[in-house]
Amino acid sequence: MIYIVVVSVYLAFLVGISVYKSRKVKTQDDFVVAGRAVPVYMLVATLVCTWIGSGSLFGTAGLSFRAGFSELWFSMGAWI
């Protein structure tokens, strides 16, 4: 029962944020490129997280299983 309550509160919170933020979107540029007002640090973080996506995560798991624990250093180089 507690799980249903927690998930329901979380989903209601997300819907509330979505409705609040959707009122600020007026043009296509606001939606697609955030009104061209994204700070550089956020843009860099987004690009890095996109580059090191799930393919890298699952690929590293497979390589580590095949080649051993030392293969994890391969992915650490991408973060540096």
C-alpha positions as a Python dict, from the first residue, in 0.01 Angstrom:
ca = {
    (1, 'M'): (0, 0, 0),
    (2, 'I'): (280, 243, 85),
    (3, 'Y'): (437, 181, -256),
    (4, 'I'): (120, 285, -436),
    (5, 'V'): (99, 603, -230),
    (6, 'V'): (464, 693, -290),
    (7, 'V'): (440, 628, -665),
    (8, 'S'): (113, 823, -687),
    (9, 'V'): (261, 1123, -503),
    (10, 'Y'): (570, 1110, -725),
    (11, 'L'): (362, 1098, -1044),
    (12, 'A'): (140, 1382, -922),
    (13, 'F'): (453, 1585, -850),
    (14, 'L'): (586, 1522, -1202),
    (15, 'V'): (253, 1613, -1362),
    (16, 'G'): (242, 1933, -1157),
    (17, 'I'): (591, 2034, -1268),
    (18, 'S'): (505, 1950, -1629),
    (19, 'V'): (191, 2163, -1626),
    (20, 'Y'): (374, 2453, -1460),
    (21, 'K'): (665, 2443, -1704),
    (22, 'S'): (446, 2390, -2011),
    (23, 'R'): (288, 2731, -1957),
    (24, 'K'): (627, 2895, -2015),
    (25, 'V'): (671, 2738, -2361),
    (26, 'K'): (535, 2980, -2621),
    (27, 'T'): (732, 2911, -2939),
    (28, 'Q'): (892, 2619, -3116),
    (29, 'D'): (1237, 2750, -3014),
    (30, 'D'): (1133, 2743, -2649),
    (31, 'F'): (1045, 2376, -2683),
    (32, 'V'): (1329, 2253, -2904),
    (33, 'V'): (1629, 2450, -2777),
    (34, 'A'): (1500, 2590, -2446),
    (35, 'G'): (1465, 2938, -2588),
    (36, 'R'): (1838, 2944, -2660),
    (37, 'A'): (1901, 3028, -2294),
    (38, 'V'): (2078, 2717, -2162),
    (39, 'P'): (2394, 2791, -1960),
    (40, 'V'): (2719, 2644, -2089),
    (41, 'Y'): (2770, 2410, -1791),
    (42, 'M'): (2424, 2257, -1844),
    (43, 'L'): (2483, 2219, -2217),
    (44, 'V'): (2816, 2044, -2158),
    (45, 'A'): (2662, 1813, -1897),
    (46, 'T'): (2380, 1723, -2135),
    (47, 'L'): (2619, 1648, -2420),
    (48, 'V'): (2845, 1434, -2199),
    (49, 'C'): (2552, 1236, -2062),
    (50, 'T'): (2419, 1182, -2414),
    (51, 'W'): (2760, 1072, -2538),
    (52, 'I'): (2808, 831, -2249),
    (53, 'G'): (2461, 685, -2282),
    (54, 'S'): (2316, 345, -2215),
    (55, 'G'): (2511, 186, -2500),
    (56, 'S'): (2834, 267, -2325),
    (57, 'L'): (2695, 145, -1995),
    (58, 'F'): (2583, -193, -2128),
    (59, 'G'): (2885, -225, -2355),
    (60, 'T'): (3118, -176, -2061),
    (61, 'A'): (2931, -439, -1863),
    (62, 'G'): (2978, -687, -2147),
    (63, 'L'): (3345, -602, -2193),
    (64, 'S'): (3406, -632, -1820),
    (65, 'F'): (3244, -973, -1813),
    (66, 'R'): (3456, -1089, -2106),
    (67, 'A'): (3790, -921, -2028),
    (68, 'G'): (3778, -881, -1652),
    (69, 'F'): (3746, -606, -1396),
    (70, 'S'): (4030, -404, -1546),
    (71, 'E'): (3811, -322, -1847),
    (72, 'L'): (3618, -76, -1629),
    (73, 'W'): (3909, 167, -1666),
    (74, 'F'): (3818, 194, -2035),
    (75, 'S'): (3494, 374, -1948),
    (76, 'M'): (3656, 586, -1681),
    (77, 'G'): (3864, 749, -1953),
    (78, 'A'): (3549, 879, -2118),
    (79, 'W'): (3455, 1074, -1807),
    (80, 'I'): (3792, 1248, -1786),
}
